[in-house]
CSV table of C-alpha atoms and ligand atoms in Angstrom, one decimal:
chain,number,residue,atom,x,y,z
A,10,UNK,CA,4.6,-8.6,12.8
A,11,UNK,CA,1.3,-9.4,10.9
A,12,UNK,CA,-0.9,-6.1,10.6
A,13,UNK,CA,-4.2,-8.0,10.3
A,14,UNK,CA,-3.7,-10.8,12.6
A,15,UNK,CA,-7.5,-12.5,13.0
A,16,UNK,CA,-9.0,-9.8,11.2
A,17,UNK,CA,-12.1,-11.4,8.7
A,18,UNK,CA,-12.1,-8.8,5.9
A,19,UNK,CA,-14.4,-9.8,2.9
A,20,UNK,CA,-12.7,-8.7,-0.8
A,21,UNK,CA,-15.5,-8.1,-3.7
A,22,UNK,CA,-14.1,-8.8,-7.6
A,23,UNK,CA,-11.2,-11.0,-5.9
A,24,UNK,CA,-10.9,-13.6,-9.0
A,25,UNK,CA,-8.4,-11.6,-10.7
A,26,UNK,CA,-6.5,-8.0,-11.1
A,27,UNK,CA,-6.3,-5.9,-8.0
A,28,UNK,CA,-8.7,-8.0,-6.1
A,29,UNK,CA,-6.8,-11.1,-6.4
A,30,UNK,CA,-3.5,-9.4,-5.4
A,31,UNK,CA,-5.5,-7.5,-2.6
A,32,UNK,CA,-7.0,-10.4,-1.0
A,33,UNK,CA,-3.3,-12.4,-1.4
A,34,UNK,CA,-1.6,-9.4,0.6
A,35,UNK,CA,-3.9,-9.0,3.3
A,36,UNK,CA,-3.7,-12.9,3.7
A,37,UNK,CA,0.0,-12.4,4.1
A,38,UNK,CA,-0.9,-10.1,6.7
A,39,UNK,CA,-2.7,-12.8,9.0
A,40,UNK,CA,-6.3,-11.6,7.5
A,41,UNK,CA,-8.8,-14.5,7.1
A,42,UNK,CA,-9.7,-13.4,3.6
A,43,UNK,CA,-13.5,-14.2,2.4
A,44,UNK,CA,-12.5,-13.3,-1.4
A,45,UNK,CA,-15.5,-13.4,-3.5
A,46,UNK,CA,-16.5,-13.3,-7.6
A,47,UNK,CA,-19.5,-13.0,-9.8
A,48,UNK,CA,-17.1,-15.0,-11.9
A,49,UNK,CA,-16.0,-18.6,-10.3
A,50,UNK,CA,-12.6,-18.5,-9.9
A,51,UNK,CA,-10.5,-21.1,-7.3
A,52,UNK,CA,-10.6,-19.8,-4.2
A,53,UNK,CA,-13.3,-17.4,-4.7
A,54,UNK,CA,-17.1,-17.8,-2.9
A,55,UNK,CA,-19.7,-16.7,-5.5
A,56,UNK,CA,-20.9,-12.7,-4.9
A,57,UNK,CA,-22.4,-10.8,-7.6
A,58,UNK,CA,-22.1,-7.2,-6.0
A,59,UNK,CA,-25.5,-6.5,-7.4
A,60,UNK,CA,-27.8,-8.6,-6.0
A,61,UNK,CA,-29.0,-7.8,-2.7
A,62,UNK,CA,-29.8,-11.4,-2.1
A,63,UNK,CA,-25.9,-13.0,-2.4
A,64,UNK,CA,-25.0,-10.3,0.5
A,65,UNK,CA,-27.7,-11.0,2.6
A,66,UNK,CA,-26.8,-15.1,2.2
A,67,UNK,CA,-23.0,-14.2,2.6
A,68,UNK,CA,-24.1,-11.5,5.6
A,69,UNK,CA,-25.9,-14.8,7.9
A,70,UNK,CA,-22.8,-16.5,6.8
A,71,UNK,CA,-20.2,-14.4,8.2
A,72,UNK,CA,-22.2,-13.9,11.4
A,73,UNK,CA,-22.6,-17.3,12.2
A,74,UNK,CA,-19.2,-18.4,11.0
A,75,UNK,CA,-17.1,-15.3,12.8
A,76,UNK,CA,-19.8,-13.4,14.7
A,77,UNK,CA,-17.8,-10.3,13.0
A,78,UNK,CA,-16.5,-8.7,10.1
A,79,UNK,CA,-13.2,-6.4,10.7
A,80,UNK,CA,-13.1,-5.1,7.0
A,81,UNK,CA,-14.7,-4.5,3.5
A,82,UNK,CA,-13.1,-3.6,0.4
A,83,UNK,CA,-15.2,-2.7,-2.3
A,84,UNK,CA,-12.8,-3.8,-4.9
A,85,UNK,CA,-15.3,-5.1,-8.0
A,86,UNK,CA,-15.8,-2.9,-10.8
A,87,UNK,CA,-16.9,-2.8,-14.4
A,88,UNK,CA,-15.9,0.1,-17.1
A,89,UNK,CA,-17.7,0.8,-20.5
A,90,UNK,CA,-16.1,3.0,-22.8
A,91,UNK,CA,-18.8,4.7,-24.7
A,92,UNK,CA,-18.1,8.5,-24.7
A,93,UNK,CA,-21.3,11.2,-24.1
A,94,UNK,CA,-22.7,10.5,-27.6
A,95,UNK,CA,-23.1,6.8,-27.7
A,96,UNK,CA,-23.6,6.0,-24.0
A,97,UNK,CA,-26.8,4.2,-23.6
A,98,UNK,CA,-29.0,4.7,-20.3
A,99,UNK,CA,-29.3,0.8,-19.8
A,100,UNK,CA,-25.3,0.8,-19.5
A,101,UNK,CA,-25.1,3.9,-17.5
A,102,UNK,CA,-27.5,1.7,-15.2
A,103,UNK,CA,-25.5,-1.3,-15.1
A,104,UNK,CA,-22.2,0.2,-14.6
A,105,UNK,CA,-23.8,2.1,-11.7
A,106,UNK,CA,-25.0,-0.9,-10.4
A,107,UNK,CA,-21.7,-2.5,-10.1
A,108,UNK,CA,-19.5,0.2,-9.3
A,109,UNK,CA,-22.0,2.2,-6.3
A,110,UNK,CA,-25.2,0.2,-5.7
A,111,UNK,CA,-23.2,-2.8,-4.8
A,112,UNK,CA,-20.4,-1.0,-2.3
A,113,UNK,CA,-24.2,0.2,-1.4
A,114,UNK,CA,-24.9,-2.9,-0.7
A,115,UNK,CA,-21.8,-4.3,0.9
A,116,UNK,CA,-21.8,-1.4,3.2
A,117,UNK,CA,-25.6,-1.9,4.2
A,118,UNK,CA,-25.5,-6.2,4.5
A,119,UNK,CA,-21.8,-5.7,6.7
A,120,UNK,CA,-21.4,-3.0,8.6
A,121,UNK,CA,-24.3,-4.3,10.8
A,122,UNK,CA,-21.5,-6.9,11.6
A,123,UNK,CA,-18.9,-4.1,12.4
A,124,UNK,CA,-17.4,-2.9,15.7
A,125,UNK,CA,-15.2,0.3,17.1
A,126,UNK,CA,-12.3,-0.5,14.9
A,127,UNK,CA,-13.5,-1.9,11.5
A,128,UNK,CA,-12.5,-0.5,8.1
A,129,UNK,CA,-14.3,-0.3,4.6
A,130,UNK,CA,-11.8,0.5,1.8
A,131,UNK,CA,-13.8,1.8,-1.7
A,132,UNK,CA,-11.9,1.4,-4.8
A,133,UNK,CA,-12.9,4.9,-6.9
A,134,UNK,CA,-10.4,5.6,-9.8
A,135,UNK,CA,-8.6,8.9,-11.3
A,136,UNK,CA,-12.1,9.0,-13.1
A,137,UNK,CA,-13.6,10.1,-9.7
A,138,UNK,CA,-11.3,13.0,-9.5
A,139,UNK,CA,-11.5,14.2,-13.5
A,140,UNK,CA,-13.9,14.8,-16.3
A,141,UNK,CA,-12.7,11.1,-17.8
A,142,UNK,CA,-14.2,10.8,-21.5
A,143,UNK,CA,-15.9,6.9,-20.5
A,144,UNK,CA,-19.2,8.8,-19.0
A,145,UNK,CA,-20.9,6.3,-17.7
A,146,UNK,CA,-17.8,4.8,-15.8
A,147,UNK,CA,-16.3,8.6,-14.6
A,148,UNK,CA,-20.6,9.2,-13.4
A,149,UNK,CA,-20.4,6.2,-11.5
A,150,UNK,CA,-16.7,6.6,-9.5
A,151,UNK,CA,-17.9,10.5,-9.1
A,152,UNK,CA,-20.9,8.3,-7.4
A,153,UNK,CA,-19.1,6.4,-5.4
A,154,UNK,CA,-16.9,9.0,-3.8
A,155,UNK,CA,-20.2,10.8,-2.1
A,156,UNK,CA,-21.1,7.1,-0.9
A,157,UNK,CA,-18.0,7.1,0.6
A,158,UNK,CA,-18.3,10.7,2.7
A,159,UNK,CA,-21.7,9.9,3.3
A,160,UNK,CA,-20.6,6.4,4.6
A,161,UNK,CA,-17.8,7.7,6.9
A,162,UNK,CA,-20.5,10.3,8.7
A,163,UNK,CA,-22.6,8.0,9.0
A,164,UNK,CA,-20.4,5.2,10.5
A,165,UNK,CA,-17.7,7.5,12.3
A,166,UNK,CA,-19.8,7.7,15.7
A,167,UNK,CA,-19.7,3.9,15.6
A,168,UNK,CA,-16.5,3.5,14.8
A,169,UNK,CA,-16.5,1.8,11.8
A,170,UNK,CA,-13.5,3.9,9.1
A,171,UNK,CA,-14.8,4.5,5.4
A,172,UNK,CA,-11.5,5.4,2.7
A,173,UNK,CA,-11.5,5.9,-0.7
A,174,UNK,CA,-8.6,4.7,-3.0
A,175,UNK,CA,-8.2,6.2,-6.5
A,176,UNK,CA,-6.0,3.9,-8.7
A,177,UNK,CA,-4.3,5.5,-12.0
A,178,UNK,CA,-3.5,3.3,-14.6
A,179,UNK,CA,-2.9,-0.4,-13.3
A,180,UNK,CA,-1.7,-3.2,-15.9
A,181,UNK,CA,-4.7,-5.7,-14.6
A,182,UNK,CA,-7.3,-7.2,-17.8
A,183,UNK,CA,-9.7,-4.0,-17.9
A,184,UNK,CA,-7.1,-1.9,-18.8
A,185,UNK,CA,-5.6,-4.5,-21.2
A,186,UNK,CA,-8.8,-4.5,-22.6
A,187,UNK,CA,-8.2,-0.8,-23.8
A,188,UNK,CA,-7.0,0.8,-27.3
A,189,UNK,CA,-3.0,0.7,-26.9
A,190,UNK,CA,-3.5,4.5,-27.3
A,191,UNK,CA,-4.9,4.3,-24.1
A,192,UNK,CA,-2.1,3.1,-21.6
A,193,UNK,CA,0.4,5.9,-24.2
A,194,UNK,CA,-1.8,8.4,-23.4
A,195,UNK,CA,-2.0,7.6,-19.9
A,196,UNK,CA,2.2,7.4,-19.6
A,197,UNK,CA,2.7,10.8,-21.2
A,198,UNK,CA,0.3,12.4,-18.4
A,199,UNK,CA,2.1,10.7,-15.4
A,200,UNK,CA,4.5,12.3,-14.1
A,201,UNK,CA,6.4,8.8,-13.1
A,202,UNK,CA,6.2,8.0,-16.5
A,203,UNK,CA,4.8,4.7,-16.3
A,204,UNK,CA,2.2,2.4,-15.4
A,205,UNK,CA,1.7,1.3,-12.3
A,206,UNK,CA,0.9,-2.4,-10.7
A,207,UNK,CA,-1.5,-4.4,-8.4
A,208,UNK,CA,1.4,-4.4,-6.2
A,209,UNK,CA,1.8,-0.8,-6.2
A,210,UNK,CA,-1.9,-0.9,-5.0
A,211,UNK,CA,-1.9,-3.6,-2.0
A,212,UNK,CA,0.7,-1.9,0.2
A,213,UNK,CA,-2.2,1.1,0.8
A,214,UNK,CA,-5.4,-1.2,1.1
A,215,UNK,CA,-3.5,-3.2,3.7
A,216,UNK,CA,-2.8,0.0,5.9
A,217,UNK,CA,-6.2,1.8,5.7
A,218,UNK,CA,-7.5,-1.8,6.9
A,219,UNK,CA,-5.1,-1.8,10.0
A,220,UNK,CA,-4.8,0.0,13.1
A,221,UNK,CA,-2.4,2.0,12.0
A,222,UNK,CA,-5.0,4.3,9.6
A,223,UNK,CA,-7.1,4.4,13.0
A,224,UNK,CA,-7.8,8.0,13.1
A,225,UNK,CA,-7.7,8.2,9.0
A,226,UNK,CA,-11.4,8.2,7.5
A,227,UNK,CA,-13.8,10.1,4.7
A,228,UNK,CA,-9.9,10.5,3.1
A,229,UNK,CA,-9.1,9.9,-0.6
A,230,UNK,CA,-5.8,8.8,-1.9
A,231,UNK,CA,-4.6,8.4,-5.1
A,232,UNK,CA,-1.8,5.9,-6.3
A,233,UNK,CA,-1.8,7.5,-9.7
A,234,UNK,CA,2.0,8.2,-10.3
A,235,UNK,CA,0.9,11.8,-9.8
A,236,UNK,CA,-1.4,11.7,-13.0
A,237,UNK,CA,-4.2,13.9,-11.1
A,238,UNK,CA,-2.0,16.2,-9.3
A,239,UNK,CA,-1.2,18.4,-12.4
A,240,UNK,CA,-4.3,19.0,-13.3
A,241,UNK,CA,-3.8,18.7,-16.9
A,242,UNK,CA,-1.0,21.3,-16.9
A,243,UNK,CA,2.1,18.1,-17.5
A,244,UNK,CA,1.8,19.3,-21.1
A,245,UNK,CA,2.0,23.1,-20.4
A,246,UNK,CA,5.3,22.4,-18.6
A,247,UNK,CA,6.9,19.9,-21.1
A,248,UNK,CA,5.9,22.2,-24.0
A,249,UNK,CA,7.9,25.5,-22.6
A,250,UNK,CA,11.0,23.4,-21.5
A,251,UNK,CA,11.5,23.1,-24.7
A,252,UNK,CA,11.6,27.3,-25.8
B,308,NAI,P1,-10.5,-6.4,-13.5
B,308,NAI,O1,-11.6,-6.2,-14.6
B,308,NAI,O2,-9.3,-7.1,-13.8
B,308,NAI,O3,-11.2,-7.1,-12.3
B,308,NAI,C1,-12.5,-6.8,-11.8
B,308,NAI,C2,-13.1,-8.0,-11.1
B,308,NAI,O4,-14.4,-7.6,-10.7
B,308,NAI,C3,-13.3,-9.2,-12.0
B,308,NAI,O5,-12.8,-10.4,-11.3
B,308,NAI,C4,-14.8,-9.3,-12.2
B,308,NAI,O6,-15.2,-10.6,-12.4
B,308,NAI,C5,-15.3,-8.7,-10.9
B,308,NAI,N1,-16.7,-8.2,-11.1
B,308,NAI,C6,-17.2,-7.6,-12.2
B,308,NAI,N2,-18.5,-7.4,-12.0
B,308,NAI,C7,-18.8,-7.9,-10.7
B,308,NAI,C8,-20.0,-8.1,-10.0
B,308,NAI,N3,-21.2,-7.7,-10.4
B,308,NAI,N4,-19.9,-8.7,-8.8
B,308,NAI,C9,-18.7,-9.1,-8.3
B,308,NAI,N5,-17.6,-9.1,-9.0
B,308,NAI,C10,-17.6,-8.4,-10.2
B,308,NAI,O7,-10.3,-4.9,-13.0
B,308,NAI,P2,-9.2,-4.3,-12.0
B,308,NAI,O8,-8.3,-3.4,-12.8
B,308,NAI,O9,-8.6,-5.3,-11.1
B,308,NAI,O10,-10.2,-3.3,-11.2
B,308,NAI,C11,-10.5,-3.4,-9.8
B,308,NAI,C12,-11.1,-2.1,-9.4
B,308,NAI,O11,-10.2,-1.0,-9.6
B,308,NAI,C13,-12.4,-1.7,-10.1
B,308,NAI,O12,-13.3,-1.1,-9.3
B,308,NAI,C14,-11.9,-0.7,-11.1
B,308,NAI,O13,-12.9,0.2,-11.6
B,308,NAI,C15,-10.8,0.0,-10.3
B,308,NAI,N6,-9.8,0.7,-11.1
B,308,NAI,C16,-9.0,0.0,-12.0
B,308,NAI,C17,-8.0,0.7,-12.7
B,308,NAI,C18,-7.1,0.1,-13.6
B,308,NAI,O14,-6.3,0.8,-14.2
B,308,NAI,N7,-7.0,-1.2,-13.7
B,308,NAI,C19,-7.9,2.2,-12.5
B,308,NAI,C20,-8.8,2.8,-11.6
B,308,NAI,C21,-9.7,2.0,-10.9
């Protein structure tokens, strides 16, 4: 049984990494998928998150193509990883432009095309949930988290579901992108011991979409392998199993 049968749900950052594999899952599940990219990518309709005119032209699209949009997931997202010292304010301005003015935006230009029933799913990150050294990139999750309560309040009377998703470490190209150091780090603080997959992401974006997250909204989940759960204290524990 397809979980998304007829549903138009429109995927931001779809050309590759978790937005590729999200958009190819809830195809699967019957969804007719409007993926989109500020990068042109097969498959992919042009949408630069940022400017208020590309969701305004995709907007009259959608409502004179399907009348409707079911779902929204505000997948695209940038990272810089300058720490507190070197962080400049015109890249603590574009990365907030990305990652909260344009599920801003998304939220604004669609959910006039929602009904009872629809579902926006925000991508935040364990950087929403922790003091994360890349400032400009934790500011701007921590950011999009209080869009996202503010968003479900606002919506709930009509209907319309706002959820949060916090991702640990995923093996897509921005975290390939990072010092080797990194991803260690990262697999000595979760518990699972590993990194996790754009698979290991889809299975939760395709429920909070369907009916079956109907009475779930203003929620936050991680799929972290547990890195945010200890709360830093992984190491505490390791350190005395070994006295
Ligand atoms: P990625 O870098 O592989 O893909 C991001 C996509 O967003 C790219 O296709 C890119 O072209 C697109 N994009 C960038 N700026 C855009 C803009 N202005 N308008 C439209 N599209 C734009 O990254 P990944 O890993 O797939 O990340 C997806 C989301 O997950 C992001 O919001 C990221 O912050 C978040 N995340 C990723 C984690 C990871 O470990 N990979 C961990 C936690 C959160």
């Amino acid at each position: 049984m397809k979980r998304l049968l007829g549903k138009v749900v429109v995927v931001t950052g779809a050309a590759r990494g978790q937005g590729a594999a999200e958009a190819e899952a809830l195809t699967r599940e019957g969804a007719r998928v409007i993926a989109t990219d500020v990068t042109d990518a097969p498959g992919c309709r042009r949408l630069d998150v940022t400017s208020e005119k590309e969701w305004a032209e995709l907007a009259a699209a959608l409502g004179e193509s399907y009348g409707q949009v079911h779902g929204l997931v505000n997948n695209a997202g940038i990272t810089w990883r300058a720490r507190l010292d070197d962080v400049r304010p015109e890249d603590f301005a574009r990365v907030h432009a990305v990652n909260v003015t344009g599920p801003l935006l998304g939220i604004q230009y669609l959910a006039p095309l929602m009904r009872p029933g629809a579902s926006i799913v925000n991508v935040g990150s364990t950087a929403a949930l922790t003091g994360h050294y890349p400032v400009a990139y934790t500011a701007s999750k921590w950011a999009l988290r209080g869009l996202s309560k503010a968003s479900a309040l606002e919506l709930g009377p009509r209907g319309i579901r706002v959820n949060t998703i916090h991702p640990g470490f995923i093996e897509t190209e921005m975290t390939a992108s990072a010092a080797p150091a990194f991803r260690e780090a990262n697999i000595r603080e979760t518990p699972l011991g590993r990194t996790g997959t754009v698979e290991e992401i889809t299975p939760l974006v395709v429920f909070l979409l369907s009916d079956a997250a109907s009475f779930i909204t203003g929620a936050e989940i991680p799929v972290d392998g547990g890195l945010t759960a200890h709360g830093g204290v992984k190491s505490v524990s390791e350190a005395l199993k070994k006295h």
